[in-house]
Coordinates of C-alpha atoms in Angstrom, one line a residue:
X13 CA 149.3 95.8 107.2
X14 CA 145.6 95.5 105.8
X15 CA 144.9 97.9 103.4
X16 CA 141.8 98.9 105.7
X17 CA 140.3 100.8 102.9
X18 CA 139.3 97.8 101.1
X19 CA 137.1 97.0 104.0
X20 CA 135.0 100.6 103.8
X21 CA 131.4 100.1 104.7
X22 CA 129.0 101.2 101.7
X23 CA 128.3 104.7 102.5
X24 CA 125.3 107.2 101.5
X25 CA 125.4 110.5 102.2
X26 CA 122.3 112.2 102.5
X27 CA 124.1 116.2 103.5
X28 CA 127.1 117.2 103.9
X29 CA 125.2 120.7 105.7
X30 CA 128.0 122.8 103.3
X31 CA 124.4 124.3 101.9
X32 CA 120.7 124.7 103.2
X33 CA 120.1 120.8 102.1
X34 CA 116.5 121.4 102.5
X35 CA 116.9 121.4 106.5
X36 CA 113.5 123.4 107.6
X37 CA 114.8 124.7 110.5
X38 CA 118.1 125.6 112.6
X39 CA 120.8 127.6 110.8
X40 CA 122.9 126.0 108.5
X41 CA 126.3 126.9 108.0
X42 CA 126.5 129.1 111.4
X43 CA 129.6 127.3 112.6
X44 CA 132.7 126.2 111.0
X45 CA 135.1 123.9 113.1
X46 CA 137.2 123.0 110.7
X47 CA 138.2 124.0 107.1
X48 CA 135.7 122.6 104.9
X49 CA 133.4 121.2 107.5
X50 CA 130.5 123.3 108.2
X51 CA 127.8 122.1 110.4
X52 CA 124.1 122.9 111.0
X53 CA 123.6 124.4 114.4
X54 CA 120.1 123.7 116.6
X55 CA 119.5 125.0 119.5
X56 CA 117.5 124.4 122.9
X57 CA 116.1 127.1 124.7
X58 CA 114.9 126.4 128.5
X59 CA 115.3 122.9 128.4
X60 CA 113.1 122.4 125.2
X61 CA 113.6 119.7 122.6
X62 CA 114.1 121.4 119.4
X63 CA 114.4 119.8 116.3
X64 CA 115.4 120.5 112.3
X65 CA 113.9 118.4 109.3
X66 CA 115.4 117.2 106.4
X67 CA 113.4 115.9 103.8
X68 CA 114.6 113.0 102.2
X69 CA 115.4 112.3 98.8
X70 CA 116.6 108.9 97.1
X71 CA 116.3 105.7 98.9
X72 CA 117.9 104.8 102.0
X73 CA 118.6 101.1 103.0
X74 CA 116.9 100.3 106.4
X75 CA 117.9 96.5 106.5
X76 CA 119.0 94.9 109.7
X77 CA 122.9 95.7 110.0
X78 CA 122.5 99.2 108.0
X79 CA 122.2 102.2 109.9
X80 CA 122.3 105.5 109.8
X81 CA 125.4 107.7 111.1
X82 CA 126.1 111.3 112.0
X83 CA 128.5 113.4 113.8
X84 CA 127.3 115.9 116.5
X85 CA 129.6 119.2 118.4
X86 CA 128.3 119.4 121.9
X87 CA 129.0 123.0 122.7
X88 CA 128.4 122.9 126.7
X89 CA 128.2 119.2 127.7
X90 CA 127.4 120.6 131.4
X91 CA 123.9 122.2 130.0
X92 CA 122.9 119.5 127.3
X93 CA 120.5 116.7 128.4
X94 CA 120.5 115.2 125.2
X95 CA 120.6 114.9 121.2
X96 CA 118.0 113.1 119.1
X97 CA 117.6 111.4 115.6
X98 CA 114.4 110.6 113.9
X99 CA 113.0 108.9 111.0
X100 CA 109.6 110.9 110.0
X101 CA 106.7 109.5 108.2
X102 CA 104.1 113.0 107.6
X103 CA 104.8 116.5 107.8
X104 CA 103.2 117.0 111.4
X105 CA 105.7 114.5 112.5
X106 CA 103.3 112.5 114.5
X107 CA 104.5 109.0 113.1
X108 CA 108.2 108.6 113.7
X109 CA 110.5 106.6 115.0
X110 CA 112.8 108.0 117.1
X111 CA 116.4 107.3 118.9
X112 CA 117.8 109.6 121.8
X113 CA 121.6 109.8 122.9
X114 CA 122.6 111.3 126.4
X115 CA 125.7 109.6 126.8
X116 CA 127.8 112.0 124.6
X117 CA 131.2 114.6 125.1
X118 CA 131.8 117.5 125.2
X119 CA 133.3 118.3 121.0
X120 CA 132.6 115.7 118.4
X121 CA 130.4 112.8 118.6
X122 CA 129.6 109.9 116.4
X123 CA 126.0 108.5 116.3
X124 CA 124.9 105.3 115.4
X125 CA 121.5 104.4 114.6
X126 CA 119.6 102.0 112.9
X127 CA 115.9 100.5 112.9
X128 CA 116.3 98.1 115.6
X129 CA 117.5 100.9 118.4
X130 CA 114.1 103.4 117.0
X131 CA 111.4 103.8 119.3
X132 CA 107.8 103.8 117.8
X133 CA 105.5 106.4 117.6
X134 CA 101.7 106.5 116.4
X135 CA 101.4 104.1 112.5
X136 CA 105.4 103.9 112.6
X137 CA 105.9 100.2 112.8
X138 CA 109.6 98.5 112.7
X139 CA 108.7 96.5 109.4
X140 CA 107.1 99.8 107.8
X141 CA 109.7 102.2 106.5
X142 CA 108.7 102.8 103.1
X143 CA 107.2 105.8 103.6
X144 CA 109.9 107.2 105.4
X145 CA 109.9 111.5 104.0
X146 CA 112.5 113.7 106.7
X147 CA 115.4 112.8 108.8
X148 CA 115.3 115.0 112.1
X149 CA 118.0 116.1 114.4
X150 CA 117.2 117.6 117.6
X151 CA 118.8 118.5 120.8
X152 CA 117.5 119.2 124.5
X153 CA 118.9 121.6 127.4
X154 CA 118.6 120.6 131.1
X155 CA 115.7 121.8 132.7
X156 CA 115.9 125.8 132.7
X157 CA 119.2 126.5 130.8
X158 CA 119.8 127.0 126.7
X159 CA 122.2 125.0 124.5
X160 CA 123.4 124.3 121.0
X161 CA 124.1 120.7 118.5
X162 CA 125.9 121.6 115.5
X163 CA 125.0 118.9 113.4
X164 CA 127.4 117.5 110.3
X165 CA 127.8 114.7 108.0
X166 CA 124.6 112.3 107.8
X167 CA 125.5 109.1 106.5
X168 CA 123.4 105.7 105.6
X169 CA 125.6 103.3 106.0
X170 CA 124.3 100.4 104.0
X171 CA 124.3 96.5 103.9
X172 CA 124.6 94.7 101.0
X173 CA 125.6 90.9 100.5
X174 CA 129.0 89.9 100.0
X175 CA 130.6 86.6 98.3
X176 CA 133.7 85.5 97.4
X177 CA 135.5 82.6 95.2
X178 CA 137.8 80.3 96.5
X179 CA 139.5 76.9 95.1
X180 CA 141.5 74.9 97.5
X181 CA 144.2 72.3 97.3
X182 CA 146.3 73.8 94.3
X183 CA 145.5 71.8 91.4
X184 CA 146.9 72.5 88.3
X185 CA 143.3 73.4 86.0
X186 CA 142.8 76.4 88.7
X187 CA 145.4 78.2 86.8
X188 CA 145.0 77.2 83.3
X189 CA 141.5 76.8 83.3
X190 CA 139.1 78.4 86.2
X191 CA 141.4 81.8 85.9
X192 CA 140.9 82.6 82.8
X193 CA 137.0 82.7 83.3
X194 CA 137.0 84.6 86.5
X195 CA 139.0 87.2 85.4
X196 CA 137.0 88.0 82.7
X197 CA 134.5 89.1 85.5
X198 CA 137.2 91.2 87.3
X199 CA 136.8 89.0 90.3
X200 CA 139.7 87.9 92.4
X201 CA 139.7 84.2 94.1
X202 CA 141.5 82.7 97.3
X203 CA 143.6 79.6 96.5
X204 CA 144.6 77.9 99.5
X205 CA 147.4 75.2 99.1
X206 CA 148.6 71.7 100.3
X207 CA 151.8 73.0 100.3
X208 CA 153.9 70.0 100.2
X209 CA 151.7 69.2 96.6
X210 CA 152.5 72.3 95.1
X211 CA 156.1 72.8 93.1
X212 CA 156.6 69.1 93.4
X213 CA 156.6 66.4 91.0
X214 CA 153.0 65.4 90.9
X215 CA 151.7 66.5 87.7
X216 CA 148.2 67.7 88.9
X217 CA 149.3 70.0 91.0
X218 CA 150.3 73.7 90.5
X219 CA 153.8 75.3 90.2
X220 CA 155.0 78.4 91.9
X221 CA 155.4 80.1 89.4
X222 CA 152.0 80.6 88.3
X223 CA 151.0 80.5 91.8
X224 CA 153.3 83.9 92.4
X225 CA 151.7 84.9 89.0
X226 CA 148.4 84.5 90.7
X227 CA 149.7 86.4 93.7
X228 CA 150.8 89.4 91.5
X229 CA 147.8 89.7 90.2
X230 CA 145.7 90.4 93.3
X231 CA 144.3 86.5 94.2
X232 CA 144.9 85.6 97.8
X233 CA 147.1 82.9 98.7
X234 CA 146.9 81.1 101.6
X235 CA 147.5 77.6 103.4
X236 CA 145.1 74.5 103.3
X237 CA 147.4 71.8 104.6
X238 CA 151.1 70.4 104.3
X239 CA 151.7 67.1 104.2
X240 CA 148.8 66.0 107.1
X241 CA 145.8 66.3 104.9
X242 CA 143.7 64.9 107.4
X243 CA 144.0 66.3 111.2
X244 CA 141.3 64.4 112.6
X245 CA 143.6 61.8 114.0
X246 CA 146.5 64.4 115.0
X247 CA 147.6 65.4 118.0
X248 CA 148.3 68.8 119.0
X249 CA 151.5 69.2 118.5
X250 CA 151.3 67.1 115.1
X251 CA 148.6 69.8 114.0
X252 CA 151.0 73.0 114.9
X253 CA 154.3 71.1 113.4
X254 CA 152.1 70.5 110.0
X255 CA 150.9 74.3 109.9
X256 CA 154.1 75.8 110.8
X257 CA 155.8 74.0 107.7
X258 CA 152.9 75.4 105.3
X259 CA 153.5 78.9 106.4
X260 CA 157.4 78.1 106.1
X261 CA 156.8 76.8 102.7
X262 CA 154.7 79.7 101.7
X263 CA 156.7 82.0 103.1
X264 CA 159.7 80.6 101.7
X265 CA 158.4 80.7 98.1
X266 CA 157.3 84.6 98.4
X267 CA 154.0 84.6 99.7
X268 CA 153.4 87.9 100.9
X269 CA 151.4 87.2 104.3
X270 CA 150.5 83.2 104.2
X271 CA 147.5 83.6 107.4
X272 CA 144.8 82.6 104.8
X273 CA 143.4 79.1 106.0
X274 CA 140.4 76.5 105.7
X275 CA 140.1 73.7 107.0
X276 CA 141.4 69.8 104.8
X277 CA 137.7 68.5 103.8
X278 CA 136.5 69.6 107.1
X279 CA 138.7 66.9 108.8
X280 CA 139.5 68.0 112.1
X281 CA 139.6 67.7 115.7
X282 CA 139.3 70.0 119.0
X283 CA 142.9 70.9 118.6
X284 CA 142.6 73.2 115.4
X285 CA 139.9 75.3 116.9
X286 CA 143.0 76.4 119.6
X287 CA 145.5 76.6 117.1
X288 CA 144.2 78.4 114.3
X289 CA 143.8 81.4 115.9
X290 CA 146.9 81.5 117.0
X291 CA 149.0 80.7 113.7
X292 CA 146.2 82.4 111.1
X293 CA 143.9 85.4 112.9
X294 CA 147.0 86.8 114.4
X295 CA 147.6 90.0 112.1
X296 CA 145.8 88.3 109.0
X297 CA 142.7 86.6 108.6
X298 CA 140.9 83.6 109.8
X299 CA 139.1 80.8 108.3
X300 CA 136.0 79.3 107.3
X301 CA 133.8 76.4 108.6
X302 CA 134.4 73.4 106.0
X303 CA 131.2 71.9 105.9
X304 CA 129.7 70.0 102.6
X305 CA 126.7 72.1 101.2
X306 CA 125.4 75.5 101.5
X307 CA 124.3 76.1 105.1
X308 CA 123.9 79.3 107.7
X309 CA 124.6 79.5 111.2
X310 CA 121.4 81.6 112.3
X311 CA 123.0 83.2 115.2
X312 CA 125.6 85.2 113.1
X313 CA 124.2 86.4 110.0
X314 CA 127.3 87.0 108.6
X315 CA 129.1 83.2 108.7
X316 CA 126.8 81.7 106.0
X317 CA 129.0 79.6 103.8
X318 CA 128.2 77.3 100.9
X319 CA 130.8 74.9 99.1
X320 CA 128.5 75.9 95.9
X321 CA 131.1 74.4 93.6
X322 CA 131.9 71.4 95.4
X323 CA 128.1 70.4 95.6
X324 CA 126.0 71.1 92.9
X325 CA 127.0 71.3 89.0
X326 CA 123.4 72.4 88.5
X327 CA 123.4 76.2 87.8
X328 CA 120.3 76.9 89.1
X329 CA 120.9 75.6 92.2
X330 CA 123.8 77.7 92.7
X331 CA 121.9 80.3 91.6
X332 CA 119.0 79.9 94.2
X333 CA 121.7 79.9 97.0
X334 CA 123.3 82.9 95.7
X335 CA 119.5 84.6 95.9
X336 CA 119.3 83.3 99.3
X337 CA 122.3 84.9 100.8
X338 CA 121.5 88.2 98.9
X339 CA 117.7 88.3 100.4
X340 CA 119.2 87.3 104.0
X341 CA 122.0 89.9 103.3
X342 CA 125.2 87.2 104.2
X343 CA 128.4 86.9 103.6
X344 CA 128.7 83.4 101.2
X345 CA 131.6 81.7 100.2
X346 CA 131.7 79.9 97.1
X347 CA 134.1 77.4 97.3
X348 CA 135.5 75.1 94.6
X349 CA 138.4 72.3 94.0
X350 CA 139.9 71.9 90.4
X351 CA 138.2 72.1 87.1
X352 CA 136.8 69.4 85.1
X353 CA 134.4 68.7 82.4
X354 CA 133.2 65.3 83.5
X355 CA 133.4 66.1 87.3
X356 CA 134.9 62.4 87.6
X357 CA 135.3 62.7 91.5
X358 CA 132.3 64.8 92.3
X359 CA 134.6 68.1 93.1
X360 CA 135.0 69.0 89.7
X361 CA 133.7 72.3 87.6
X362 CA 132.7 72.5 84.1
X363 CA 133.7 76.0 82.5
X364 CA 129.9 76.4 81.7
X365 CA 129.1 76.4 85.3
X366 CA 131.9 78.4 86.4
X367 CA 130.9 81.0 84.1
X368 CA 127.0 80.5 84.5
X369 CA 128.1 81.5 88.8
X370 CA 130.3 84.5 87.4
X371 CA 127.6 85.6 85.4
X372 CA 125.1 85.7 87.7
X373 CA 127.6 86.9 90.6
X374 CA 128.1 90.3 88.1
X375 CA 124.8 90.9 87.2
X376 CA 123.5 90.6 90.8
X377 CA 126.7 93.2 91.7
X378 CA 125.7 95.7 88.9
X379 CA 122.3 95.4 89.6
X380 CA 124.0 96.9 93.1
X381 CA 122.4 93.5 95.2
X382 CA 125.5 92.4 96.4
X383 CA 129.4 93.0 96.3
X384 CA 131.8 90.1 95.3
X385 CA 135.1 90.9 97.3
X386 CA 138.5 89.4 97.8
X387 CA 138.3 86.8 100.3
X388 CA 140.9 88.9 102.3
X389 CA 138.0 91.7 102.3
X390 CA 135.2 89.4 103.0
X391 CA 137.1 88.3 106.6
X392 CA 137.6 91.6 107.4
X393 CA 134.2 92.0 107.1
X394 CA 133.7 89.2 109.4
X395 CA 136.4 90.5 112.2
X396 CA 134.7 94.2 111.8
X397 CA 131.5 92.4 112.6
X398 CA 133.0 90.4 116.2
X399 CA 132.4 87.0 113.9

């Protein structure tokens, strides 16, 4: 099973309501449901909307994809019209956007907001949240009765860029020579194998040992192709034969869960897209899209992928995509093939350039603009996402 706690969104929290938290009206810790989980209780009389403040401290991320969260006790679903959050701009609370939730349940309710679901209110604009100062809750009665929101856990849920490094084919300087380098960052890489290459007696590829080495030491193994490198020309069943002896291979040789796949040089046919999810999404991850160059598919702004090392050994390039994907908040793949000084074939890295990406990867992280992930966690990512 996936450790789902890899996978964790980055989470804020702005109150807990275990104290006052600065809430300006309502009464805080009035109800307790459950040990340790006190809640800040608002009510509506006579069908009124009736709301508590919070002001804001810190920054919150607004971004497209982050939101907000909270959890809400409807104590008489029959006589509640409604629950409210807001984002408040001036004391008076004349410039706000605002989001309103009627569909709820009786007990406990998780609420979901982010900029794009706000209504606007006087200056509030959608691309102006800088000068956000209070949070408000609020709740509203039907017309002539009274009701209570007990209010508990707000949460900004926040966005952040994600990358990951991956080598394919399973040549031998992955080990020996890209490792080394990477771990020195703490960063973990996919390496996804031709399996029939691996273990045998060409000298440039990798053996198992150090590929179960790599294993034990948290890199993701997965499959890249067996002994059909190329499935453009392949039949169906030609394609499903190749894969099934990969994951066989894998398997045999310990792999832990071989459903890690991409795509031989981006070779393929119509037949792959129907079998890949079949052999490699079902109960482990998916793949990526094997095109050359770093390029984003505008419709899902998380499947932007770059085969960085593969197509540029200038560092600053790399660098300028890296930016890219951090300002459009993406998911990025950096993808290399074997390591080589001279970069005779045109896949080749240079341990300067490796290290130059790694660098800037980890200062970029620490500078808290972006994560960089297992690629395991980046496709889960991806699945929580519906991509």
């Amino acid at each position: 099973m996936v450790n789902k706690k890899l996978y964790k969104p980055i989470e804020i929290t702005i109150a807990t309501f275990e104290s006052d938290e600065s809430w300006t009206v309502g009464t805080a810790n009035a109800t307790q449901f459950k040990t340790g989980a006190q809640s800040l209780k608002v009510t509506s009389t006579n069908g009124a909307l009736n709301t508590s403040a919070l002001v804001f401290s810190g920054t919150n991320d607004y971004s497209a994809g982050a939101y907000f969260e909270i959890d809400v006790y409807i104590h008489d679903i029959v006589k509640t019209a409604g629950v409210s959050f807001a984002l408040v701009k001036d004391a008076g609370a004349t410039n706000y956007s605002t989001k309103s939730f009627t569909t709820l349940v009786q007990g406990w309710n998780r609420l979901r907001v982010n900029k794009e679901d706000m209504t606007f209110n006087g200056t509030f604009v959608a691309a102006d949240y800088a000068g956000v100062k209070q949070a408000r809750v609020g709740v509203q009665a039907m017309a002539g009765n009274d009701c209570d929101a007990s209010f508990d856990n707000l949460r900004n849920v926040q966005r952040k860029a994600q990358f990951f490094l991956e080598f394919d084919d399973g040549l031998i300087t992955v080990f020996s020579d890209a490792l080394p380098i990477i771990e020195s960052y703490g960063f973990k890489i996919g390496y996804l194998l031709i399996t029939n290459k691996v273990g045998a007696a060409d000298p440039n590829y990798e053996s198992w040992a150090n590929v179960l080495t790599m294993q034990s030491r948290g890199h993701v193994i997965g499959f890249h192709a067996h002994a059909a490198e190329d499935y453009s020309d392949n039949t169906y069943a030609q394609i499903v034969a190749d894969m099934q002896l990969g994951q066989a291979k894998l398997r045999a040789e310990g792999i832990n869960e071989p459903y890690h796949y991409a795509a031989s040089q981006g070779k393929v046919n119509g037949s792959v897209a129907l079998i890949q999810p079949l052999m490699f999404t079902s109960g482990r991850r998916h793949t990526h899209p094997s095109t050359f160059g770093y390029h984003d598919i505008p419709s899902d702004p998380w499947a932007q992928w770059g085969q960085v090392f593969a197509n540029t050994t200038i560092l600053g390039t790399a660098q300028g995509w890296i930016d890219d994907a951090i300002t459009q908040q993406r998911g990025c793949a950096l993808v290399g093939h074997h390591m080589d000084e001279n970069n005779v074939d045109g896949n080749g890295v240079s341990d300067a350039f490796l290290d130059g990406v790694c660098s800037y990867l980890q200062s970029k992280q620490t500078a808290g603009l972006c994560e960089v992930v297992t690629r395991e966690a980046m496709i889960a990512a991806f699945d929580a996402r519906g991509s």
